Amino acid sequence: MNFSTALPTFVITLREGVEAALVVGIVLALLKKAKQSRLNSWVYAGVGVGIVVSALIGVLFSWVIQALGAVNPQYTSVVEPMLEGIFSVLAIIMLSWMLLWMTKQAKVMKATVEGAVTEALTQNSNAGWGVFSLILIAVIREGFETVLFIAANFQQGFMPAIGAIAGLITAIAIGVLLFKWGVKINIRQFFQVMGVLLVLIVAGLVVSALKHFDESVANLALSSRATESLCFYYERFTKVHSCILGPMVWNTSKILPDEQLPGIILKTLFGYRENLYLVQAVGYLTFLLTVGGAYFRSITGSSPQNTKSIKSAQKPIAPVKD
């Protein structure tokens, strides 16, 4: 089994899970402060239902993929890589948006959660449902990106799902350390490191998505004479070639093959390919310069006022004890 395929989903789920754990911990702390610990069960119910719903979304995606592939079995070699490419694009959009949006929202996350909890508690008859809804939305939001990422790599078997489960367990452990045992962790640095890893993982997903589309178009072009012209770039005398990705930029198969260590880890984590083509290289660099550049500016370009708000948002919260 290729355990390296579990690494990207582990990193993504760990980061997403810690964000959800922070929301859960803040809510539990606020309920304790407001002497409303009787609502803790609604918090735990929201976490449980959110995890189940995220898993069901993943199962639904798998069913849709299999169903579409079964409609026209002769086009399975076209449909499967095309779906992988589509899910990869959706995952790229969602993860990029989450990365940039959460970087900004992290500065006011505690205040936002406090406001939502306060509003829920003012509605005495529906306070439990308000807290439940807040937690449920937080967990599903974080789980959805992971589900999309796993769906984008559904041909890799169960290992991505195992990585997601391991990341979730680790995130829960970090949440317990923070809010139950009062262990101090530099959350800002943690998210910055996870953010850098996520930028590189998603940049690698850009390379993978383009490869999926290339494979799908190539298989479609081979299916009949009517579609063979879809491969606008084809090197007839080259054993390894692309269909729509242009000329090869490098071939490092003899130096660092992507099916052996450490190349296989670089491939699953950062999208490394022993055969990289021009369109993939342009897509990779474009993503790093745009989304990656925006992320680095967001974590390094804080004004004094923003720095003050970040520090105030990082004040330790008293450990929660039921």
C-alpha positions as CSV (number, residue, x, y, z in Angstrom):
1,M,0.0,0.0,0.0
2,N,1.1,3.5,-0.8
3,F,1.0,5.3,2.5
4,S,2.3,8.5,1.0
5,T,-1.1,9.2,-0.6
6,A,-2.4,9.7,2.9
7,L,-0.1,12.7,3.6
8,P,-1.9,15.5,1.7
9,T,-5.3,14.6,3.2
10,F,-3.7,14.4,6.6
11,V,-2.3,17.9,6.3
12,I,-5.6,19.3,5.0
13,T,-7.8,17.6,7.6
14,L,-5.4,18.6,10.4
15,R,-5.6,22.2,9.4
16,E,-9.3,22.2,8.8
17,G,-9.9,20.1,12.0
18,V,-7.9,22.5,14.2
19,E,-10.0,25.4,12.9
20,A,-13.1,23.6,13.8
21,A,-11.6,22.6,17.1
22,L,-10.9,26.2,17.9
23,V,-14.6,27.1,17.2
24,V,-15.8,24.2,19.4
25,G,-13.4,25.2,22.2
26,I,-14.3,28.8,22.1
27,V,-18.0,28.0,22.2
28,L,-17.5,25.6,25.2
29,A,-15.5,28.2,27.0
30,L,-18.2,30.9,26.3
31,L,-21.0,28.5,27.5
32,K,-19.1,27.9,30.7
33,K,-18.6,31.6,31.2
34,A,-22.3,32.2,30.7
35,K,-23.1,29.3,33.1
36,Q,-24.9,27.5,30.2
37,S,-22.8,24.3,30.3
38,R,-26.1,22.4,30.0
39,L,-25.9,23.2,26.2
40,N,-22.6,21.4,25.9
41,S,-24.4,18.3,24.6
42,W,-25.7,20.4,21.7
43,V,-22.0,21.3,20.8
44,Y,-21.0,17.6,20.8
45,A,-24.1,16.7,18.8
46,G,-23.1,19.4,16.2
47,V,-19.6,17.9,15.9
48,G,-20.9,14.4,15.5
49,V,-23.6,15.2,12.9
50,G,-21.1,17.4,11.0
51,I,-18.6,14.6,10.7
52,V,-21.3,12.1,9.6
53,V,-22.7,14.6,7.0
54,S,-19.2,15.2,5.6
55,A,-18.6,11.5,5.3
56,L,-22.0,11.0,3.6
57,I,-21.1,13.7,1.1
58,G,-17.9,11.8,0.3
59,V,-19.9,8.6,-0.2
60,L,-22.3,10.5,-2.4
61,F,-19.5,11.8,-4.6
62,S,-18.0,8.2,-4.9
63,W,-21.5,6.9,-5.9
64,V,-21.8,9.7,-8.6
65,I,-18.4,8.9,-9.9
66,Q,-19.1,5.2,-10.2
67,A,-22.6,5.8,-11.7
68,L,-21.3,8.1,-14.4
69,G,-18.6,5.6,-15.2
70,A,-21.1,2.8,-15.5
71,V,-23.4,4.7,-17.9
72,N,-21.1,4.2,-20.8
73,P,-18.4,1.6,-19.9
74,Q,-16.6,2.2,-23.2
75,Y,-15.9,5.8,-22.1
76,T,-14.8,4.9,-18.6
77,S,-11.2,5.8,-19.5
78,V,-12.4,9.2,-20.6
79,V,-15.0,9.9,-17.8
80,E,-12.8,8.9,-14.8
81,P,-9.9,11.2,-15.4
82,M,-12.3,14.0,-16.5
83,L,-14.1,13.7,-13.2
84,E,-10.8,13.7,-11.3
85,G,-9.9,16.8,-13.2
86,I,-13.2,18.5,-12.4
87,F,-13.1,17.6,-8.7
88,S,-9.5,18.8,-8.6
89,V,-10.5,22.2,-10.0
90,L,-13.3,22.4,-7.4
91,A,-10.9,21.5,-4.6
92,I,-8.4,24.1,-5.8
93,I,-11.1,26.8,-5.8
94,M,-12.5,25.8,-2.4
95,L,-9.1,25.3,-0.7
96,S,-7.7,28.6,-2.1
97,W,-10.7,30.5,-1.0
98,M,-10.6,28.9,2.4
99,L,-6.9,29.7,2.8
100,L,-7.2,33.4,1.9
101,W,-10.6,33.9,3.6
102,M,-9.7,32.2,6.9
103,T,-6.4,34.1,7.0
104,K,-8.4,37.3,7.2
105,Q,-11.1,35.9,9.4
106,A,-8.7,34.4,11.9
107,K,-8.0,37.9,13.2
108,V,-11.6,38.3,14.3
109,M,-12.7,34.7,14.7
110,K,-13.1,34.8,18.4
111,A,-15.2,37.9,18.3
112,T,-17.3,36.5,15.5
113,V,-18.0,33.2,17.4
114,E,-18.7,35.2,20.6
115,G,-21.3,37.2,18.7
116,A,-23.0,34.1,17.3
117,V,-23.1,32.4,20.7
118,T,-24.5,35.5,22.4
119,E,-27.2,35.8,19.7
120,A,-28.1,32.1,20.2
121,L,-28.3,32.4,24.0
122,T,-30.7,35.4,23.7
123,Q,-33.1,33.1,22.0
124,N,-33.9,31.1,25.2
125,S,-36.3,28.6,23.5
126,N,-33.9,27.9,20.6
127,A,-30.6,28.4,22.2
128,G,-29.6,24.7,21.9
129,W,-30.5,24.7,18.2
130,G,-28.6,27.9,17.6
131,V,-25.4,26.5,19.2
132,F,-25.9,23.2,17.3
133,S,-26.3,25.0,14.0
134,L,-23.2,27.1,14.6
135,I,-21.0,24.0,15.3
136,L,-22.6,22.0,12.5
137,I,-21.9,24.6,9.9
138,A,-18.3,25.0,11.1
139,V,-17.6,21.3,10.9
140,I,-19.3,20.7,7.5
141,R,-17.5,23.7,6.1
142,E,-14.1,22.4,7.1
143,G,-15.0,18.8,6.1
144,F,-16.3,19.7,2.7
145,E,-12.9,20.8,1.4
146,T,-11.3,17.5,2.5
147,V,-14.1,15.5,0.9
148,L,-13.5,17.4,-2.4
149,F,-9.8,16.7,-2.2
150,I,-10.4,13.0,-1.6
151,A,-12.9,12.9,-4.5
152,A,-10.2,14.5,-6.7
153,N,-8.0,11.5,-5.9
154,F,-10.5,8.7,-5.8
155,Q,-8.4,6.3,-7.8
156,Q,-5.8,6.2,-5.1
157,G,-8.0,3.9,-2.9
158,F,-8.7,4.2,0.8
159,M,-5.3,5.7,1.8
160,P,-6.5,9.4,1.3
161,A,-9.5,8.6,3.6
162,I,-7.2,7.0,6.2
163,G,-5.0,10.2,6.1
164,A,-8.2,12.3,6.6
165,I,-9.2,10.2,9.6
166,A,-5.7,10.5,11.1
167,G,-5.7,14.3,10.6
168,L,-9.1,14.5,12.3
169,I,-7.9,12.5,15.3
170,T,-4.8,14.7,15.6
171,A,-6.9,17.8,15.4
172,I,-9.2,16.6,18.2
173,A,-6.1,15.8,20.3
174,I,-4.8,19.4,19.7
175,G,-8.2,20.7,20.7
176,V,-8.2,18.7,23.9
177,L,-4.6,19.9,24.7
178,L,-5.7,23.5,24.2
179,F,-9.0,23.6,26.0
180,K,-9.1,20.7,28.4
181,W,-5.5,20.7,29.7
182,G,-4.6,24.3,29.0
183,V,-1.5,23.5,26.9
184,K,-0.2,26.6,25.2
185,I,0.4,26.3,21.4
186,N,1.3,29.1,19.1
187,I,-1.8,28.9,17.0
188,R,-0.7,31.7,14.6
189,Q,2.5,29.9,13.8
190,F,0.8,26.6,13.4
191,F,-1.7,28.0,10.8
192,Q,1.1,29.8,9.0
193,V,3.1,26.6,8.6
194,M,0.0,24.6,7.6
195,G,-0.9,27.4,5.2
196,V,2.5,27.2,3.5
197,L,2.1,23.4,3.1
198,L,-1.4,23.9,1.8
199,V,-0.3,26.4,-0.8
200,L,2.3,23.8,-2.1
201,I,-0.3,21.0,-1.9
202,V,-2.9,22.9,-3.9
203,A,-0.2,24.0,-6.4
204,G,0.6,20.4,-6.9
205,L,-3.1,19.7,-7.4
206,V,-3.0,22.2,-10.3
207,V,-0.4,20.0,-12.0
208,S,-2.4,16.8,-11.3
209,A,-5.7,18.4,-12.6
210,L,-4.0,19.3,-15.9
211,K,-2.6,15.8,-16.2
212,H,-6.1,14.3,-15.6
213,F,-7.6,16.5,-18.4
214,D,-4.7,15.6,-20.7
215,E,-5.3,11.9,-20.1
216,S,-9.1,12.2,-20.6
217,V,-8.7,14.1,-23.9
218,A,-6.0,11.7,-25.1
219,N,-8.3,8.7,-24.4
220,L,-11.2,10.5,-26.2
221,A,-8.9,11.3,-29.2
222,L,-8.0,7.6,-29.5
223,S,-11.6,6.4,-29.4
224,S,-12.5,7.5,-33.0
225,R,-11.2,9.3,-36.0
226,A,-13.7,12.1,-35.4
227,T,-12.0,13.1,-32.2
228,E,-8.4,12.4,-32.9
229,S,-7.8,16.0,-33.8
230,L,-8.4,17.0,-30.1
231,C,-4.8,16.3,-29.4
232,F,-3.4,19.6,-30.8
233,Y,0.0,18.8,-29.4
234,Y,1.4,15.4,-30.3
235,E,5.1,14.3,-30.7
236,R,4.9,11.2,-32.9
237,F,8.5,10.2,-32.3
238,T,8.5,10.7,-28.6
239,K,7.6,7.8,-26.3
240,V,6.4,10.0,-23.5
241,H,4.3,12.9,-24.8
242,S,1.3,15.0,-23.9
243,C,-2.0,15.6,-25.7
244,I,-2.8,19.2,-24.7
245,L,0.0,20.1,-22.4
246,G,2.6,21.1,-24.9
247,P,6.3,20.1,-25.0
248,M,8.1,18.5,-22.0
249,V,9.9,20.9,-19.7
250,W,11.9,18.2,-17.9
251,N,12.4,14.5,-17.6
252,T,13.9,13.4,-14.3
253,S,12.8,9.8,-14.4
254,K,16.4,8.5,-14.1
255,I,17.3,11.0,-11.3
256,L,14.2,11.2,-9.2
257,P,11.4,8.8,-10.3
258,D,8.0,9.8,-9.0
259,E,7.0,6.2,-8.1
260,Q,9.9,5.6,-5.7
261,L,11.0,7.3,-2.5
262,P,11.5,10.2,-2.0
263,G,9.9,11.2,-5.4
264,I,6.6,9.5,-4.5
265,I,6.3,11.7,-1.4
266,L,7.1,14.8,-3.4
267,K,4.5,13.7,-5.9
268,T,1.6,13.1,-3.4
269,L,2.4,16.2,-1.3
270,F,3.5,18.8,-3.8
271,G,2.5,17.5,-7.2
272,Y,6.1,16.7,-8.4
273,R,6.2,14.8,-11.7
274,E,9.2,13.2,-13.3
275,N,7.7,14.3,-16.6
276,L,6.5,17.9,-16.5
277,Y,5.0,19.7,-19.4
278,L,4.9,23.4,-20.4
279,V,1.2,24.0,-19.6
280,Q,1.7,22.3,-16.2
281,A,4.7,24.4,-15.4
282,V,2.9,27.6,-16.3
283,G,-0.1,26.6,-14.3
284,Y,2.0,25.8,-11.2
285,L,3.9,29.0,-11.3
286,T,0.8,31.1,-12.0
287,F,-0.9,29.6,-8.9
288,L,2.1,30.2,-6.7
289,L,2.4,33.8,-7.9
290,T,-1.3,34.6,-7.5
291,V,-2.8,32.6,-4.7
292,G,0.5,31.9,-3.0
293,G,1.6,35.5,-3.3
294,A,-1.7,36.8,-1.9
295,Y,-1.4,34.4,1.0
296,F,2.2,35.4,1.9
297,R,1.2,39.1,1.7
298,S,-1.7,38.4,4.1
299,I,0.6,36.8,6.7
300,T,3.5,39.2,6.4
301,G,1.9,42.6,5.6
302,S,0.0,43.1,8.8
303,S,-0.3,46.7,10.0
304,P,0.3,47.6,13.7
305,Q,-3.4,47.8,14.2
306,N,-3.9,44.4,12.7
307,T,-1.1,43.0,14.8
308,K,-2.7,44.3,17.9
309,S,-6.0,42.7,17.0
310,I,-4.2,39.4,16.3
311,K,-2.5,39.4,19.7
312,S,-5.8,40.2,21.4
313,A,-7.5,37.3,19.6
314,Q,-4.7,35.0,20.7
315,K,-5.3,35.5,24.4
316,P,-5.4,32.1,26.1
317,I,-8.9,30.8,26.9
318,A,-9.5,29.1,30.2
319,P,-9.5,25.3,29.9
320,V,-13.0,23.8,29.7
321,K,-14.0,21.3,32.3
322,D,-17.3,19.7,32.3
